[in-house]
PDB file of C-alpha atoms in Angstrom:
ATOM      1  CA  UNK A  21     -23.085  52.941 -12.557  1.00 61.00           C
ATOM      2  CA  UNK A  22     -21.840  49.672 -14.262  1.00 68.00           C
ATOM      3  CA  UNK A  23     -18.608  50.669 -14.820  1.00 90.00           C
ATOM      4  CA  UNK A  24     -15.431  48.646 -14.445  1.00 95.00           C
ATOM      5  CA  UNK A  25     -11.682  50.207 -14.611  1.00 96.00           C
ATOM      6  CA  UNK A  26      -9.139  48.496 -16.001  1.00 97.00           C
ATOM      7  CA  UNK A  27      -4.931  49.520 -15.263  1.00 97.00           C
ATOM      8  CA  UNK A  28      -3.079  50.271 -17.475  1.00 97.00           C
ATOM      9  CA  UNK A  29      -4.623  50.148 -21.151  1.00 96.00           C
ATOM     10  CA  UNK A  30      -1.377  48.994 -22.436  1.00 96.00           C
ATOM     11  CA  UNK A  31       1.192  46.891 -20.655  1.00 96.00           C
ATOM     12  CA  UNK A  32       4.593  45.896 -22.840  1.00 96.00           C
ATOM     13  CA  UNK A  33       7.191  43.461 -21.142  1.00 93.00           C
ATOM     14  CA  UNK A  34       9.787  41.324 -21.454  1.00 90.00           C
ATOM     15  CA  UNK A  35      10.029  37.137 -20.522  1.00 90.00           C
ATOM     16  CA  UNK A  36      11.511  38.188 -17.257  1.00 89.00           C
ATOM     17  CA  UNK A  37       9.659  40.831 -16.426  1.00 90.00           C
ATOM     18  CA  UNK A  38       7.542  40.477 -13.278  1.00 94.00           C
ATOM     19  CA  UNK A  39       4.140  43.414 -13.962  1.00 96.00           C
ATOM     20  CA  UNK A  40       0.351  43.236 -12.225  1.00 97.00           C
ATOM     21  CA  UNK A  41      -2.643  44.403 -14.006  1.00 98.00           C
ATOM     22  CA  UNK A  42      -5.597  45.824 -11.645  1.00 98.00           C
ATOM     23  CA  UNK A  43      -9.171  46.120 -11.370  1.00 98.00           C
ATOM     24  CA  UNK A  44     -11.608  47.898  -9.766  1.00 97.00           C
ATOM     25  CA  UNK A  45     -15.188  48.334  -9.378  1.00 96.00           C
ATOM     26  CA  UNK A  46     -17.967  49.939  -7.304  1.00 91.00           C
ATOM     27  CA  UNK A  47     -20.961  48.093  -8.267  1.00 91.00           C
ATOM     28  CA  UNK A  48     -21.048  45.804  -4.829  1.00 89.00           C
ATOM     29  CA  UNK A  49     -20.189  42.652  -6.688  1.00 89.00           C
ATOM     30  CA  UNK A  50     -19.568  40.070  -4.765  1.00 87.00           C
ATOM     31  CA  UNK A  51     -18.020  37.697  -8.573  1.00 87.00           C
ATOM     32  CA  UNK A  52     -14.956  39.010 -10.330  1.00 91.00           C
ATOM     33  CA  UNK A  53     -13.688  37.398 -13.202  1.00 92.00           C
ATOM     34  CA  UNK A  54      -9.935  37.272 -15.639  1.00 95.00           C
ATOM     35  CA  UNK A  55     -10.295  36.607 -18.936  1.00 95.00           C
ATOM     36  CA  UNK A  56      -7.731  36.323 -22.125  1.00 97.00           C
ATOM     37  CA  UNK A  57      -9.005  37.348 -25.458  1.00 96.00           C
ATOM     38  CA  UNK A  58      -6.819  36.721 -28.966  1.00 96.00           C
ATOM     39  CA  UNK A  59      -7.214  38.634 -32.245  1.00 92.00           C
ATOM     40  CA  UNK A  60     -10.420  37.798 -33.999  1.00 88.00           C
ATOM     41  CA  UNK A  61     -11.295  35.334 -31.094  1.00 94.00           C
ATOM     42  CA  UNK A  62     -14.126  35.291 -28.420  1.00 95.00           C
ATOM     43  CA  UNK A  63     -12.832  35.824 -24.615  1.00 95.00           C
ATOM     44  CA  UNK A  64     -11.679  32.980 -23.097  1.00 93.00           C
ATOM     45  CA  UNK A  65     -11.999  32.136 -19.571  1.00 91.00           C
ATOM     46  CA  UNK A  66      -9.097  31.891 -16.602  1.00 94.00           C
ATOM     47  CA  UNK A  67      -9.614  32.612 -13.580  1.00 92.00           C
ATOM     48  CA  UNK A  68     -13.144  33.098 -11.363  1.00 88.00           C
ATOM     49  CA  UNK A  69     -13.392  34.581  -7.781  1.00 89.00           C
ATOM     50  CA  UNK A  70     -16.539  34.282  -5.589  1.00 85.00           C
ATOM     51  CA  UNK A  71     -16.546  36.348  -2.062  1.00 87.00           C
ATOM     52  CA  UNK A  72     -13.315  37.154  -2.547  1.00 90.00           C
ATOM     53  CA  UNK A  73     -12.054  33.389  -2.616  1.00 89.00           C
ATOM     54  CA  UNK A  74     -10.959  31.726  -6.560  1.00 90.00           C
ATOM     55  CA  UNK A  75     -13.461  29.293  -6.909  1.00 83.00           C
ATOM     56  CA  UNK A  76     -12.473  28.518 -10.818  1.00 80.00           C
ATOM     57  CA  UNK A  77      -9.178  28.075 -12.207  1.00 85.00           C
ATOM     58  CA  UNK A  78      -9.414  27.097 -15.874  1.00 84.00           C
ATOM     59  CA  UNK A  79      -6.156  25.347 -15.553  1.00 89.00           C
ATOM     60  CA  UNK A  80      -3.937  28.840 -16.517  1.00 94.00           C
ATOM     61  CA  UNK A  81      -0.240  28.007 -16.120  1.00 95.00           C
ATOM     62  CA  UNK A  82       0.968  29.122 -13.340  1.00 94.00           C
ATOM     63  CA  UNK A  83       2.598  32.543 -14.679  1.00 96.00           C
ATOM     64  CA  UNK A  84      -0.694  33.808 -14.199  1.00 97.00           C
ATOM     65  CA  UNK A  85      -1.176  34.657 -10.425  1.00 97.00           C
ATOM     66  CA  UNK A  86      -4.223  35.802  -9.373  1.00 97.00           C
ATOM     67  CA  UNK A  87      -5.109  37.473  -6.063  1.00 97.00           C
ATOM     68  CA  UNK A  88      -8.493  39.548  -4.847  1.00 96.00           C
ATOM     69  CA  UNK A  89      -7.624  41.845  -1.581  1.00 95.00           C
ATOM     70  CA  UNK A  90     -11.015  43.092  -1.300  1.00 93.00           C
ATOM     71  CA  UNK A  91     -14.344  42.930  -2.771  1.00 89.00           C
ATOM     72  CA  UNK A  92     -13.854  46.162  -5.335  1.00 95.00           C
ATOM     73  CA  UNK A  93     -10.402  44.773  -6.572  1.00 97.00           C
ATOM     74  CA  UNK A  94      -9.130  42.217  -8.866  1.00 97.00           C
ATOM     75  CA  UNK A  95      -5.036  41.697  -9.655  1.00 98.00           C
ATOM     76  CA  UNK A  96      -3.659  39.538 -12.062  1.00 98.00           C
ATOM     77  CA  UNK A  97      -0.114  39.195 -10.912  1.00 97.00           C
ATOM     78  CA  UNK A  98       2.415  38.206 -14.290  1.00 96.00           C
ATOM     79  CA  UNK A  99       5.892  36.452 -14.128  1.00 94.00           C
ATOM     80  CA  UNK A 100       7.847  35.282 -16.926  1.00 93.00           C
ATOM     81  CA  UNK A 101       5.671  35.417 -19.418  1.00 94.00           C
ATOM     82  CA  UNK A 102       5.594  33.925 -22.798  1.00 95.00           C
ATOM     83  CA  UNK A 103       4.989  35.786 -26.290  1.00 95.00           C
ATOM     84  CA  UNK A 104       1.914  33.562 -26.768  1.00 96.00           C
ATOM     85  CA  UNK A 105       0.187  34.980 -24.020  1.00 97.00           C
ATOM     86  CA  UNK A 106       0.235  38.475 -25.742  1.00 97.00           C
ATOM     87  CA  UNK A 107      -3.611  39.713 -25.485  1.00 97.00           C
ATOM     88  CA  UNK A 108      -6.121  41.467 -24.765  1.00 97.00           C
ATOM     89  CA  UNK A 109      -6.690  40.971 -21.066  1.00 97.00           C
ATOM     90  CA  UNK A 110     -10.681  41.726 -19.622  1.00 96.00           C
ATOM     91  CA  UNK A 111     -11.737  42.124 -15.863  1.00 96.00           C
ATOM     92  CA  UNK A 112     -15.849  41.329 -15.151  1.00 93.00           C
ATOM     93  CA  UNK A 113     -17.692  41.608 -12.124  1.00 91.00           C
ATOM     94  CA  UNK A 114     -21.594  40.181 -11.462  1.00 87.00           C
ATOM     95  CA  UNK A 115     -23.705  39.448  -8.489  1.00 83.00           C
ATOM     96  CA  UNK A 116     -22.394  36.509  -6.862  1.00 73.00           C
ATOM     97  CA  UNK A 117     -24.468  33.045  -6.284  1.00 66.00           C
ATOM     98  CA  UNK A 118     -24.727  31.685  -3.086  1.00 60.00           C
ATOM     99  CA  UNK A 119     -21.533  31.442  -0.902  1.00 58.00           C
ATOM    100  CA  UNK A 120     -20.081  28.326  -0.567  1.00 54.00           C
ATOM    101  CA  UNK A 121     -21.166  27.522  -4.192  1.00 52.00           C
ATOM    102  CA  UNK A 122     -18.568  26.939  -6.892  1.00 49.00           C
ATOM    103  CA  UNK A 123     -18.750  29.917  -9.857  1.00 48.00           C
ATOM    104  CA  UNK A 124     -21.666  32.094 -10.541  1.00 49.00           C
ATOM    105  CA  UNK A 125     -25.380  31.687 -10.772  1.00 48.00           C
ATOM    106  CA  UNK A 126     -25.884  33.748 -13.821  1.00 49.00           C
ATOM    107  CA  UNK A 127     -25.397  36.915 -12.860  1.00 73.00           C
ATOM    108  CA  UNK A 128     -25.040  39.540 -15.634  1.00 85.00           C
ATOM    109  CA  UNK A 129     -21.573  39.781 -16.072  1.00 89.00           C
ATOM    110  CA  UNK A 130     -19.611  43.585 -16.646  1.00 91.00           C
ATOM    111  CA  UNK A 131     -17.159  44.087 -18.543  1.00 94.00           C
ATOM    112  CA  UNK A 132     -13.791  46.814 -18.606  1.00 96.00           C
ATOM    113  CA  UNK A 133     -12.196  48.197 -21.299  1.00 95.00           C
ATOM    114  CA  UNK A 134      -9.503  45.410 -20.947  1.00 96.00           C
ATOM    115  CA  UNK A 135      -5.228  45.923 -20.573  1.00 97.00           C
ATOM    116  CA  UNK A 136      -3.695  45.231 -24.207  1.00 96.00           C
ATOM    117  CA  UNK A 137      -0.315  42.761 -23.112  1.00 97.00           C
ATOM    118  CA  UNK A 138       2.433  42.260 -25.637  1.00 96.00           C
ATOM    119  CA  UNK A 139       5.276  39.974 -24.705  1.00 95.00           C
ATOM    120  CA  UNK A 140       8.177  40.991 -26.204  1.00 93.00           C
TER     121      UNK A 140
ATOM    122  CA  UNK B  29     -23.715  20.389 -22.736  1.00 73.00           C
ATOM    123  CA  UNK B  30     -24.564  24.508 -23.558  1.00 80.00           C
ATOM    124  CA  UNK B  31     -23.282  25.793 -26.328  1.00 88.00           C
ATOM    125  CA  UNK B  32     -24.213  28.451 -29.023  1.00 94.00           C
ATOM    126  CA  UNK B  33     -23.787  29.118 -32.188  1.00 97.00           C
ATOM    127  CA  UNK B  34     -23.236  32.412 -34.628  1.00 98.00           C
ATOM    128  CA  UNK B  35     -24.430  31.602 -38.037  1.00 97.00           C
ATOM    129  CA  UNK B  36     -22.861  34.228 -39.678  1.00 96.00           C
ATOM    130  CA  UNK B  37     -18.854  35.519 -39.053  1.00 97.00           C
ATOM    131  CA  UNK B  38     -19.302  38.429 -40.928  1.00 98.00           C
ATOM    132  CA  UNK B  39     -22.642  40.484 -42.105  1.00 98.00           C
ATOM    133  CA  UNK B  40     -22.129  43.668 -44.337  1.00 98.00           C
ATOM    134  CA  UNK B  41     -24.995  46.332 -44.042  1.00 98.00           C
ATOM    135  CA  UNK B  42     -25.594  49.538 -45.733  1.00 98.00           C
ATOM    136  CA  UNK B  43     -25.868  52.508 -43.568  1.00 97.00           C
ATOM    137  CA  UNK B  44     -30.061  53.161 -42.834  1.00 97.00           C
ATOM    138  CA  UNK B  45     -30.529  49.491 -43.825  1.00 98.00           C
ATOM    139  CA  UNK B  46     -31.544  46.699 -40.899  1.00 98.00           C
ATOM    140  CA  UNK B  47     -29.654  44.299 -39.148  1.00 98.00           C
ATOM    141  CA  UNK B  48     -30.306  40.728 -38.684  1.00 98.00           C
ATOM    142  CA  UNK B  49     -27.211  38.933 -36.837  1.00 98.00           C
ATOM    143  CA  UNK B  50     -27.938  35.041 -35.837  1.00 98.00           C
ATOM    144  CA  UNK B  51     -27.338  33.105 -32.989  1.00 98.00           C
ATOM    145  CA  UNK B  52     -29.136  29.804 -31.926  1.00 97.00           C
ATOM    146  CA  UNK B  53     -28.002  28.174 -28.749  1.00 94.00           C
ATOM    147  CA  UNK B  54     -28.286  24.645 -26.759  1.00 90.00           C
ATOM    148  CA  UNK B  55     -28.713  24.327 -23.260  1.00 81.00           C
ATOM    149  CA  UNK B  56     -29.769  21.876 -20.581  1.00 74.00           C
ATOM    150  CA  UNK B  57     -31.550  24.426 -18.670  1.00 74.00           C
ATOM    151  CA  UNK B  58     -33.899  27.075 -18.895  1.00 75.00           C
ATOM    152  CA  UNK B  59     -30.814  29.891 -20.542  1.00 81.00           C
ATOM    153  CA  UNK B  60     -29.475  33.099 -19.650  1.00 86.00           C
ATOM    154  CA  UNK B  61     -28.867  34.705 -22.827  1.00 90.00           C
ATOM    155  CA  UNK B  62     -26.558  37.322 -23.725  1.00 93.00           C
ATOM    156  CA  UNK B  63     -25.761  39.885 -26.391  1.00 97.00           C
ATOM    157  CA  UNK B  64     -22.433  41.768 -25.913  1.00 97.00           C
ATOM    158  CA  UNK B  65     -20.355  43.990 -28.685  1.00 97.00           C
ATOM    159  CA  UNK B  66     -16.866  45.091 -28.893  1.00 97.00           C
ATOM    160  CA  UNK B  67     -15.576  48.278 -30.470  1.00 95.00           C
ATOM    161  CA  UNK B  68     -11.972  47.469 -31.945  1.00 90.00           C
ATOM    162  CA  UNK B  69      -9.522  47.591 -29.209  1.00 84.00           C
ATOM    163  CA  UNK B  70     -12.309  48.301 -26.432  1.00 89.00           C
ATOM    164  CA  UNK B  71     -14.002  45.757 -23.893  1.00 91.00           C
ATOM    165  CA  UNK B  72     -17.374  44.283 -24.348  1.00 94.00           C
ATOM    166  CA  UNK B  73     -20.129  46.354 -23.717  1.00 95.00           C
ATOM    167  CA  UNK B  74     -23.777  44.734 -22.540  1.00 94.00           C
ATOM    168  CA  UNK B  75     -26.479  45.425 -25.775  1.00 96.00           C
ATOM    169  CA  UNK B  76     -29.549  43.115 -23.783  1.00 94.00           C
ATOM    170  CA  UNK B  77     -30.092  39.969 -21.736  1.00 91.00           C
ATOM    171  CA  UNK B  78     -32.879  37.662 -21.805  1.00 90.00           C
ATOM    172  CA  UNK B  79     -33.938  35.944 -18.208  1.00 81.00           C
ATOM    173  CA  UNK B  80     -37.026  34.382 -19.262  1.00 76.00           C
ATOM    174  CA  UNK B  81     -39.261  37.329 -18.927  1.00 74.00           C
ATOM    175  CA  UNK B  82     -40.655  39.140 -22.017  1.00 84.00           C
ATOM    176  CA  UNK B  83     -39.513  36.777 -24.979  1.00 89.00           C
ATOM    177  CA  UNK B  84     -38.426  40.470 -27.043  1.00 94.00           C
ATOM    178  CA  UNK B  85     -35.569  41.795 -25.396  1.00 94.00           C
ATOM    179  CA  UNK B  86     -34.617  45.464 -25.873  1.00 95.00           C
ATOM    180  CA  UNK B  87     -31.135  47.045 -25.453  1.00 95.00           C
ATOM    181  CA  UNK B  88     -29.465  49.596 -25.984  1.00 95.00           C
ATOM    182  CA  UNK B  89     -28.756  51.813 -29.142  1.00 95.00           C
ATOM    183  CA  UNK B  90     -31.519  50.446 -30.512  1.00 96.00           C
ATOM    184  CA  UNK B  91     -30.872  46.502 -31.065  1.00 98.00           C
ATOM    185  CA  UNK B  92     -33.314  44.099 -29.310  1.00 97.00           C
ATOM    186  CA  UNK B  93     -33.487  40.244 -30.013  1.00 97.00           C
ATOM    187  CA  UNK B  94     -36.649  37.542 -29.808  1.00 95.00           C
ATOM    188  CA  UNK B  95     -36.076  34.624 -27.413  1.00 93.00           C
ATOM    189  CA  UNK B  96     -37.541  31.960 -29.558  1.00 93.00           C
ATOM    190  CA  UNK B  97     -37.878  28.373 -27.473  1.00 90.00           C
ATOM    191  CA  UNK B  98     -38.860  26.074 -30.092  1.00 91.00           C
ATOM    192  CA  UNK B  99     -36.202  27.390 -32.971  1.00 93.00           C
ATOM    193  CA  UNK B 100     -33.463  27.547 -29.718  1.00 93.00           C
ATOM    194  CA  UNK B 101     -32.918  31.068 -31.335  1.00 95.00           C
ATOM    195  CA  UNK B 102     -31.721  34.545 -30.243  1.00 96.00           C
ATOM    196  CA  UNK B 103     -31.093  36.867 -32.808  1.00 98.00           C
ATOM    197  CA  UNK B 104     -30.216  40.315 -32.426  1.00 98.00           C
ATOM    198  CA  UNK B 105     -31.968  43.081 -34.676  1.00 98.00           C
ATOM    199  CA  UNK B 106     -32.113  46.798 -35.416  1.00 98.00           C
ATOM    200  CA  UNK B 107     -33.919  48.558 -37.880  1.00 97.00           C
ATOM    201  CA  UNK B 108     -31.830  51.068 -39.008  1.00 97.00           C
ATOM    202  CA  UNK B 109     -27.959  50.375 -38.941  1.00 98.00           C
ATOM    203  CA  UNK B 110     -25.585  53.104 -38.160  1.00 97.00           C
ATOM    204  CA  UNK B 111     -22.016  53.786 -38.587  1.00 97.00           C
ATOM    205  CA  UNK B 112     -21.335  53.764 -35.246  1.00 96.00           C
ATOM    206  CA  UNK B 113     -22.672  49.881 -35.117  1.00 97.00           C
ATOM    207  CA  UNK B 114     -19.868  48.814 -37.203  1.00 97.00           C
ATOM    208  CA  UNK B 115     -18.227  46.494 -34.034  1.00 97.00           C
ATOM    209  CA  UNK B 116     -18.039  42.527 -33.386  1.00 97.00           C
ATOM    210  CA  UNK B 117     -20.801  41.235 -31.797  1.00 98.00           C
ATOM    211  CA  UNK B 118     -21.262  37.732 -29.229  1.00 98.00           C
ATOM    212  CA  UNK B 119     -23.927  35.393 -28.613  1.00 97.00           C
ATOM    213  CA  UNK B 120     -23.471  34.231 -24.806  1.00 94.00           C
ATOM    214  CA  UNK B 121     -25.163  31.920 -22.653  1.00 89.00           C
ATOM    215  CA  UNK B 122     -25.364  31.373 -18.978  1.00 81.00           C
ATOM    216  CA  UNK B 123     -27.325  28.646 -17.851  1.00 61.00           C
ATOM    217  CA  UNK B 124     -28.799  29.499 -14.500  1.00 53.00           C
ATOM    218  CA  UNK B 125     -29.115  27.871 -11.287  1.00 45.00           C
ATOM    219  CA  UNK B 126     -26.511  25.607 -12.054  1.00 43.00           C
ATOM    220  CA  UNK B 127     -23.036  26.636 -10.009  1.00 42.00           C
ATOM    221  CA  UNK B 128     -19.926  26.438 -11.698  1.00 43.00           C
ATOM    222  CA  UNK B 129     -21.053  27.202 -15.200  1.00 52.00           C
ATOM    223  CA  UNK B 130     -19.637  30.726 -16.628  1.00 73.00           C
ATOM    224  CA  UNK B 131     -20.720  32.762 -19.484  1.00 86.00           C
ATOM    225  CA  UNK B 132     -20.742  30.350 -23.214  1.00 88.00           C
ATOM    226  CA  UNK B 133     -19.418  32.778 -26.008  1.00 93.00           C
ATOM    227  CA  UNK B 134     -20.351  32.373 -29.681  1.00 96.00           C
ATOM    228  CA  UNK B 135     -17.363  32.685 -32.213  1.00 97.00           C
ATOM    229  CA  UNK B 136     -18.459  36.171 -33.101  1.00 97.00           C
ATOM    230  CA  UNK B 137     -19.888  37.740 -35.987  1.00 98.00           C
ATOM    231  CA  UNK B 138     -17.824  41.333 -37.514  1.00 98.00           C
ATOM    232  CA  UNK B 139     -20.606  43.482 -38.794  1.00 98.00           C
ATOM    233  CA  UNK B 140     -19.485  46.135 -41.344  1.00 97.00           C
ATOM    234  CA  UNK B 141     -21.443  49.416 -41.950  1.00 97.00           C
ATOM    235  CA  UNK B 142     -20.929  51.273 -44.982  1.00 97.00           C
ATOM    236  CA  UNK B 143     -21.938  54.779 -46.338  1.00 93.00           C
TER     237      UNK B 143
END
C-alpha cells in the first residue's frame, strides 16, 4: 500500500483564521514532507521532517507551523494567512536516509491527493 | 547544481497515437530520476523511477522512459495514448547519496488527448 491521506480536500478561511491540515500514512516512513503547489506551477518545497525531527525549512514565513507527533502523521498548523498563499497543499512520505543526516537520501517520494486552501 | 529540464509545456496527441514527452536533466551525481503525473485537482501519482538499474524504465499504465547518460535524457513514452492520459506530467530528479538535496521538478508539460 503506498497510499497517503490527506484532511480535508478543501479548506476555505479567512486572514484570522487559525485551521491545521493533517496527514497520515502507513507505509513505515521514517521522511515526511509539505509542499505548496500554484496553478499551472510545479510543487514547491517547504518544509522536510526526518525521524520525526524538521531537518529542512525552505525559509516558509512563519504562518506556516509545522509539527510531526509521530512517525505516521504530518500537521501543517496555519495562522493568519495571506490570500497569496491560496494553493494546493501536498503531504509526501519516503524512506528516510541515515539519522542524524540533514534531508533525504533519495528515497522515492509518495504523494496525497493534496488539501485545496483558498484565503479569503 | 541539478536541474532538469521539460522541452515541451504542452504536447497534443490523438487518441491511439504515441507519446513522446521530453525531459533532459543535469546533475553532479549519478541521478535519481523521476516521472510523476497529476490529474487536474488530484496529487501526483508515481508513473516510474530510474535508480541506475535497467536503463528502460517501465511504469505504470503503460508509459516507460530510456535513461540515456550521454544525451543527459529521460523521456517518457507510450505507444498508444488514451483519454484517460490527458494529465500534467513532471520530470524530477533526486540526486542520491548526497543529504539535504530534495526532489528537482521540471516546469511541467500539459498533455492533451483528443478523440
Amino acid at each position: 500500500d503506498t497510499e497517503v491521506t490527506q484532511t480535508p480536500k478543501h479548506l476555505v478561511m479567512g486572514m484570522t483564521n487559525k485551521k491545521s491540515l493533517k496527514c497520515e500514512q502507513h507505509m513505515g516512513h521514517r521522511a515526511m514532507y509539505w509542499y505548496k503547489q500554484k496553478a499551472k506551477k510545479p510543487p514547491e518545497l517547504m518544509f522536510v521532517y526526518s525521524y520525526e525531527k524538521l531537518s529542512i525549512n525552505e525559509s516558509v514565513p512563519s504562518r506556516f507551523s509545522p509539527e510531526c507527533p509521530n512517525s505516521s502523521l504530518l500537521n501543517l498548523h496555519l495562522h493568519a494567512l495571506q490570500p497569496e498563499d491560496s494553493a494546493l497543499y501536498l503531504c509526501a512520505s519516503s524512506p528516510a536516509g541515515l539519522p542524524g543526516l540533514r534531508g533525504l537520501a533519495g528515497g522515492t517520494q509518495y504523494f496525497g491527493p493534496g488539501t485545496r486552501l483558498t484565503v479569503l | 547544481a541539478q536541474s532538469v529540464t521539460q522541452l515541451d509545456s504542452h504536447v497534443s496527441v490523438s487518441e491511439g497515437t504515441p507519446v513522446l514527452l521530453r525531459c533532459n536533466y543535469s546533475s553532479s551525481y549519478s541521478p535519481s530520476l523521476f516521472w510523476y503525473v497529476q490529474h487536474p485537482n488530484k496529487g501526483l501519482q508515481l508513473l516510474l523511477k530510474y535508480t541506475s538499474a535497467a536503463t528502460l524504465v517501465k511504469g505504470i499504465n503503460g508509459f516507460e522512459a530510456e535513461f540515456k547518460k550521454s544525451e543527459t535524457s529521460f523521456h517518457l513514452t507510450k505507444p498508444s495514448a488514451h483519454m484517460s492520459d490527458a494529465a500534467e506530467y513532471f520530470c524530477v530528479v533526486s540526486d542520491r547519496g548526497q543529504a539535504g538535496t530534495a526532489l528537482i521538478f521540471g516546469k511541467g508539460t500539459t498533455l492533451s488527448v483528443s478523440s
